[in-house]
Amino acid sequence: MTEPKMPDAAATTEPAKKHSRSGKSHATIYDIAKVAGVNPSTVSRALSKPGRVSAKTQKLIEDAAAELNYQVNPFARALPTGRTNTFGLIVADITNPTFFDIIRGAETTATLRDYTLVLAESAESGVTELTAARRMMATVDGLILASPRMDDDDIRAIARDKPVVVINREVDGVPCVVPDVNKGISEAVRSLAANGHHKVAFVAGPPQSWMSARRWEGVQAACEWSRLEAVRLESAKPTVDGGRQVARDVRASGATAVLTYNDLLAIGLMQELQAAGMVVPDQISIVGFDDIFGADFTTPPLTTVRSPLGECGSGAATLLLDLLHDDLPRSAGEPAPTLRVETELVLRGSSGRLLPAG
Amino acid sequence: MTEPKMPDAAATTEPAKKHSRSGKSHATIYDIAKVAGVNPSTVSRALSKPGRVSAKTQKLIEDAAAELNYQVNPFARALPTGRTNTFGLIVADITNPTFFDIIRGAETTATLRDYTLVLAESAESGVTELTAARRMMATVDGLILASPRMDDDDIRAIARDKPVVVINREVDGVPCVVPDVNKGISEAVRSLAANGHHKVAFVAGPPQSWMSARRWEGVQAACEWSRLEAVRLESAKPTVDGGRQVARDVRASGATAVLTYNDLLAIGLMQELQAAGMVVPDQISIVGFDDIFGADFTTPPLTTVRSPLGECGSGAATLLLDLLHDDLPRSAGEPAPTLRVETELVLRGSSGRLLPAG
DNA sequence: CGGCATTTGTCAACCGGTTGCCAAAAATTG
DNA sequence: CAATTTTTGGCAACCGGTTGACAAATGCCG
C-alpha cells in the first residue's frame, strides 16, 4: 500500500528465482552501517537500545534502515540474547471450543505486545503434553499451559527452565490463572433450589482435571448450603459423545437437575435425554460450565456457569509477558502470582422449574 | 520418564536461579565434540547429514549427544541455513469455528512432520492480514493462508518470497486447497427441488470472499439446472448476528428455502425466524455451508453442505511441506498444484418438505 | 607394493546480530 | 582554559551451528 515503489527489474529478467535466500535478500545492519557511515554496532544500539546513541546518529540510522527496508533477523538476534519474542500455548484439545476463546485471548495479547504465538496440542495426554512442552522450550521465551494434564512436578520442572503460566489449574509455585468457581456455582445451585429441585447430579470430567475436582467441590459445598442432595457421576470423555453416554446414569440417579463438568457434556446429555422423550427443563434441568461457543444454539439454549475464557487467555499472556519483562518483581519467598477471574451463571432455557409429573 | 537420572544438587544449593541462560544451560556440539574426541563440524555432520561420517564415529557422537542430553539450538541452525522448521497459518477470524478444524488439521500435520505451527489472525481485514504475513515471513519457512482477505497481487507478492499455500480460494500461480462446491450444492438444491421448493435465496458472505462468490455461482447454476428461481441477499457480517439481521430480507424475498454462505449465518437466521414464530423446516428450509462444530446443536439440526475443513488444513500443510522439501518438483511453466476436496450434503432437520400454509 | 579413487575428518569462514571494554569526543566544571 | 566527567562510537569477541575446501586416511586395483 504505502510502501515505496522500487524498481522490479529483477522480476522480469530472472526467470524463476525460487525463494532464493541469496540475491538481494534482506538488508542487514552492516548494510545500514555502510549507508549511514557508522559502525554496525552503533546501528545495533540505535535499533535496540533507545537513548544509547545521539539523536543525530539515531536519525541517520533510522533513515538508512527505512530506505533499505530493513527488518531484524530474529534468529540472529535470538542467538546471542536467547530471547525470541515468542511464547507457546499448549492446549489439551484444539477441537474443544473451550480453548478457542483462550487461544484467541492469548493471540490477541501476543500480537498487541509484539509477540508471536506458537500453538501446540496435547491430545488430552500428559506425556504428549510434556513432549510438546519440551519441544517448544527451545524456541519460546515462555509457555502457557491451558488445562494441563501432566502432573505438578513436571510443570514445575518446566517452570524452572522458562517462565510458565498455567490456566485452569493451580500449581504451587507457578503463576496461574483460574476462574473462581464459587460465585457461578452458588448462583446456579441457588437457582435450582429456588425452582424446587432436591437432588442434583454432577457429571465429572477427566480424573486428572484439576478443574473438574474444583467444580465438584463447589457443587458439593453449594448443595450443602442449600440443603440439596448432590451425587457424582463419571463420564468417559468430556465431549458431546461422553455426554450422550452418561445419560443412562443420569436417569438412573433420580436427580432432577444436572450440572456437568463442561458444556460439551451438557449438550450431549441434553440431546440424548431429549431423544428419549424427556422434556428439558420441565422434567430435568441441565446446567453446563464454560459458556462455550454454541452453548446457545441448543433448544432450549443451555444454562451454564460462564468462565471468562478469553479473559483467561489474555490474562495469562499478560502475566507471562510481564514476567518476561520483569515488570512483576518477585522476591524469593513470595508465592507465585495468581490471577483469579469471576464466574457467573448464565441463565438460559435448559434449567428451570420442575413440572409435576403428569 | 525414561530420562537418565542426574544429580540435582544445584537445585537445592542455589536459592533462586531465575531461568538463567548461563549455568549448565544446554550442551552444544562443541561439548559433544570434546566428549567424543572429534571436531565440532564432524558432530554437525553426524547429526544432520546422514551417511557423511563413518558408522563408528556416528555412534560415538550419538552416544555423547545422548549422554549430554543434547538438543540443537534452532536459532543457531536457522541463522546460516535460513530454515526454521516452522510454518505460519493465518486465519481470518480465530473465533470462527470454520477455522478450528483447519487449524487442527494443520497443527496435526505439522507436529507429525516435526514442524511447528505459528498462528495469526487477520480479524477479517486485508491489511491486518498483510501485516501479519509480513511479520511472519521472517520466522517461518512457509505460510498457509486460510480464506485470505487480501488481494491476489499481495498474495503473489508474498508467495514470491516464501512458499505459500492458500485455502478456500484460488489464486493464479499459487498452490491452493479448495473445496469443490458443485457436488454438495447440487445435492442440496436437488433435495430442495424434490421437496417442492421453487424459490431459493442465497445469503452471501463478505464481498472479498472468493468462496462466497463460488458458492453463489454454484447455487445459481444448480438452481438453473433444477429450474428453481434463485435470489441473492447480502449479509453484513458472516456471523450468527449477521444471520439474525438478514432474517427480514429473507422473509421479504418470498423464498421458501435459504442457503447461506456459512453455518454461522444459517444458525442466526434460523434463530431469528423461529423467534418470529416460523417453523423450520415446515415453513422454510435452511441450508448452511461448512458443517462447523455446533451445526448439529440446533433444533432442528442444521442441514449443511460440508467442506472437509480438517482435510483442507492437513492437505494444505502437507502440500506446503512437500513444497519445502522439494518433493514436488515443479518445472517453470507448470501451473501451481491445486488440491480439490469434495463437498457433500449433510441432510439434517432444517431442510425438508414445505407444508401448505394452513 | 606403488598409484589412484574414495572416504572421512579438520580448518576456517560465515550467518547477523549483541555487548563488554575502551578511547575519542563532547559537555561540564572550577 | 585546563581538568574532569559524561556521551558516544568503534573494536572485537561471541552466540551455536553449517559448509566449502582441503588434506589425511583408507580401500582397491593391477
Coordinates of N, CA and C in Angstrom, one line a residue, chain A residues 1 3 19 21 74-76 78-81 84 93-95 97 100 103-104 107 114-121 135 138-139 159-163 240 264 267 271 293-294 296-299 326, chain B residues 18-19 21 74-76 78-81 84 93-95 97 100 103-104 107 114-121 134-135 138-139 154 159-163 240 264 267 271 293-294 296-299:
Chain A
M1 N 0.8 -1.2 0.0 CA 0.0 0.0 0.0 C 0.9 1.3 0.0
E3 N 4.1 1.4 0.6 CA 5.5 1.1 0.5 C 6.1 1.9 -0.6
H19 N 12.4 -18.5 -4.3 CA 12.5 -18.2 -2.9 C 14.0 -18.2 -2.5
R21 N 17.4 -17.4 -1.1 CA 17.8 -16.8 0.1 C 18.9 -15.8 -0.2
P74 N 15.3 -12.3 13.2 CA 15.0 -12.7 14.6 C 16.0 -13.8 15.1
F75 N 16.5 -14.6 14.2 CA 17.4 -15.7 14.6 C 18.8 -15.1 15.0
A76 N 19.2 -14.2 14.2 CA 20.5 -13.6 14.6 C 20.4 -12.9 15.9
A78 N 18.2 -13.8 18.3 CA 17.9 -14.7 19.3 C 19.2 -15.5 19.8
L79 N 20.1 -15.6 18.8 CA 21.3 -16.4 19.1 C 22.0 -15.9 20.3
P80 N 22.5 -14.7 20.3 CA 23.2 -14.2 21.4 C 22.4 -13.9 22.6
T81 N 21.2 -13.4 22.4 CA 20.4 -13.0 23.5 C 19.5 -14.1 24.2
T84 N 13.3 -14.6 22.1 CA 12.8 -14.8 20.8 C 11.5 -14.1 20.5
D93 N -6.9 -29.9 23.8 CA -7.6 -30.4 22.6 C -8.0 -29.2 21.8
I94 N -7.5 -29.1 20.6 CA -7.8 -28.0 19.7 C -9.2 -27.9 19.3
T95 N -9.8 -29.1 19.2 CA -11.2 -29.1 18.8 C -12.2 -28.7 19.8
P97 N -14.0 -26.3 22.0 CA -14.2 -24.9 21.9 C -13.9 -24.1 23.1
F100 N -10.9 -22.3 22.2 CA -10.9 -21.3 21.2 C -10.7 -19.9 21.8
I103 N -7.3 -19.4 23.2 CA -6.4 -19.2 22.1 C -6.5 -17.7 21.6
R104 N -7.7 -17.4 21.4 CA -8.0 -16.0 20.8 C -7.4 -15.0 21.8
E107 N -3.7 -15.0 21.7 CA -3.2 -14.5 20.4 C -3.3 -13.0 20.3
D114 N 3.6 -7.4 20.5 CA 4.6 -7.7 19.5 C 5.3 -9.1 19.8
Y115 N 4.5 -10.0 20.2 CA 5.0 -11.4 20.4 C 4.3 -12.3 19.4
T116 N 4.9 -13.4 19.2 CA 4.3 -14.4 18.3 C 3.8 -15.6 19.1
L117 N 2.7 -16.1 18.7 CA 2.1 -17.2 19.5 C 2.4 -18.5 18.7
V118 N 2.9 -19.5 19.4 CA 3.1 -20.8 18.8 C 2.2 -21.8 19.5
L119 N 1.5 -22.5 18.7 CA 0.4 -23.3 19.3 C 0.7 -24.8 19.2
A120 N 0.4 -25.5 20.3 CA 0.5 -27.0 20.2 C -0.6 -27.7 21.0
E121 N -0.8 -28.9 20.7 CA -1.9 -29.6 21.3 C -1.4 -30.9 22.0
R135 N 9.6 -29.8 23.4 CA 9.9 -29.4 22.1 C 9.9 -27.8 22.0
A138 N 12.8 -24.9 23.5 CA 14.0 -24.3 22.9 C 13.7 -23.1 22.1
T139 N 12.4 -22.9 21.7 CA 12.2 -21.8 20.8 C 11.3 -20.7 21.3
A159 N 8.8 -25.1 34.6 CA 8.8 -23.7 35.0 C 10.2 -23.3 35.5
R160 N 11.0 -24.3 35.9 CA 12.3 -24.0 36.3 C 13.2 -23.5 35.2
D161 N 12.9 -24.0 34.0 CA 13.7 -23.6 32.8 C 13.2 -22.3 32.2
K162 N 11.9 -22.1 32.1 CA 11.3 -21.0 31.4 C 10.1 -20.5 32.2
P163 N 9.8 -19.3 32.1 CA 8.5 -18.8 32.7 C 7.3 -19.5 32.2
V240 N -19.2 -34.2 23.7 CA -20.6 -34.4 23.4 C -21.0 -35.8 23.5
L264 N -19.9 -29.2 26.7 CA -20.0 -30.3 25.7 C -20.7 -31.5 26.3
I267 N -24.4 -30.6 26.5 CA -25.1 -30.6 25.2 C -25.4 -32.1 24.8
Q271 N -29.1 -33.8 24.4 CA -29.5 -34.4 23.1 C -30.1 -35.8 23.4
F293 N -18.7 -21.4 22.8 CA -19.3 -21.2 21.5 C -20.4 -22.3 21.2
G294 N -21.5 -21.9 20.9 CA -22.6 -22.8 20.5 C -23.5 -23.2 21.7
D296 N -25.6 -21.6 23.1 CA -26.9 -21.0 22.9 C -27.5 -21.5 21.6
F297 N -26.9 -22.4 21.0 CA -27.5 -22.9 19.7 C -28.6 -24.0 20.0
T298 N -28.5 -24.6 21.2 CA -29.4 -25.7 21.5 C -30.8 -25.2 21.8
T299 N -31.7 -26.1 21.7 CA -33.1 -25.8 22.1 C -33.5 -26.7 23.3
D326 N 10.0 -8.7 33.5 CA 10.4 -8.3 34.9 C 9.6 -7.2 35.4
Chain B
K18 N 16.9 -17.8 38.4 CA 15.8 -17.5 37.6 C 16.0 -17.7 36.2
H19 N 15.6 -18.9 35.7 CA 15.7 -19.2 34.3 C 17.0 -18.7 33.7
R21 N 20.2 -18.3 31.7 CA 20.6 -18.8 30.4 C 22.0 -19.5 30.5
P74 N 17.8 -24.2 17.7 CA 17.1 -23.9 16.5 C 17.6 -22.6 15.8
F75 N 18.0 -21.7 16.7 CA 18.4 -20.4 16.1 C 19.7 -20.5 15.5
A76 N 20.6 -21.1 16.2 CA 21.9 -21.3 15.6 C 21.8 -22.0 14.3
A78 N 19.1 -22.0 12.3 CA 18.4 -21.2 11.4 C 19.2 -20.1 10.8
L79 N 20.2 -19.6 11.6 CA 20.9 -18.5 11.1 C 21.7 -18.7 9.8
P80 N 22.5 -19.8 9.7 CA 23.2 -20.0 8.5 C 22.3 -20.6 7.4
T81 N 21.4 -21.4 7.8 CA 20.6 -22.2 6.8 C 19.3 -21.4 6.3
T84 N 13.7 -23.0 9.4 CA 13.3 -22.9 10.8 C 12.4 -24.0 11.2
D93 N -10.4 -15.3 11.2 CA -11.1 -15.0 12.5 C -10.9 -16.2 13.4
I94 N -10.2 -16.1 14.4 CA -10.0 -17.2 15.3 C -11.2 -17.7 15.9
T95 N -12.2 -16.9 16.2 CA -13.4 -17.3 16.8 C -14.4 -18.0 15.9
P97 N -15.6 -20.9 14.0 CA -15.3 -22.3 14.1 C -14.9 -23.0 12.8
F100 N -11.4 -23.7 13.2 CA -11.0 -24.6 14.2 C -10.4 -25.9 13.6
I103 N -7.3 -25.3 11.6 CA -6.1 -25.2 12.5 C -5.7 -26.5 13.0
R104 N -6.7 -27.3 13.4 CA -6.4 -28.6 13.9 C -5.7 -29.5 12.9
E107 N -2.2 -28.2 12.4 CA -1.4 -28.5 13.6 C -0.9 -29.9 13.6
D114 N 7.3 -32.9 12.3 CA 8.3 -32.2 13.0 C 8.4 -30.8 12.7
Y115 N 7.3 -30.2 12.4 CA 7.3 -28.8 12.2 C 6.5 -28.1 13.3
T116 N 6.7 -26.8 13.5 CA 6.0 -26.1 14.5 C 5.0 -25.1 13.8
L117 N 3.8 -25.0 14.3 CA 2.8 -24.1 13.7 C 2.8 -22.8 14.5
V118 N 2.8 -21.7 13.7 CA 2.7 -20.4 14.3 C 1.3 -19.8 13.8
L119 N 0.6 -19.3 14.7 CA -0.8 -18.9 14.3 C -1.0 -17.4 14.4
A120 N -1.7 -16.9 13.4 CA -2.0 -15.4 13.5 C -3.4 -15.2 12.9
E121 N -3.9 -14.1 13.3 CA -5.3 -13.8 12.9 C -5.3 -12.5 12.1
R134 N 3.6 -10.4 6.7 CA 5.0 -9.8 6.6 C 5.7 -10.1 7.9
R135 N 5.1 -9.9 9.0 CA 5.7 -10.2 10.3 C 6.2 -11.6 10.4
A138 N 9.6 -13.5 8.3 CA 11.0 -13.6 8.8 C 11.3 -14.9 9.5
T139 N 10.2 -15.4 10.1 CA 10.5 -16.5 11.0 C 10.0 -17.9 10.6
D154 N -1.2 -9.2 -3.7 CA -0.4 -9.2 -2.4 C 0.0 -10.6 -2.1
A159 N 4.1 -14.9 -2.0 CA 4.5 -16.2 -2.5 C 5.8 -16.1 -3.2
R160 N 6.2 -14.9 -3.6 CA 7.5 -14.8 -4.3 C 8.6 -15.0 -3.3
D161 N 8.4 -14.6 -2.1 CA 9.4 -14.7 -1.0 C 9.5 -16.1 -0.4
K162 N 8.4 -16.6 -0.1 CA 8.3 -17.9 0.6 C 7.2 -18.7 0.1
P163 N 7.3 -20.0 0.1 CA 6.2 -20.9 -0.3 C 4.9 -20.5 0.4
V240 N -23.3 -15.3 13.4 CA -24.6 -15.5 13.9 C -25.4 -14.3 13.9
L264 N -22.7 -20.2 10.3 CA -23.0 -19.2 11.3 C -24.2 -18.4 10.9
I267 N -27.4 -20.4 11.3 CA -27.9 -20.5 12.7 C -28.5 -19.3 13.2
Q271 N -32.5 -18.9 14.2 CA -32.9 -18.4 15.5 C -33.9 -17.3 15.4
F293 N -18.4 -27.1 13.8 CA -18.8 -27.5 15.2 C -20.0 -26.8 15.6
G294 N -21.0 -27.6 16.1 CA -22.2 -27.0 16.7 C -23.3 -26.9 15.7
D296 N -24.9 -29.2 14.6 CA -26.0 -30.2 14.9 C -26.5 -29.9 16.3
F297 N -26.2 -28.8 16.9 CA -26.7 -28.5 18.2 C -28.1 -27.8 18.1
T298 N -28.4 -27.3 17.0 CA -29.6 -26.6 16.9 C -30.8 -27.5 16.8
T299 N -32.0 -26.9 17.0 CA -33.2 -27.7 16.8 C -34.0 -27.0 15.8

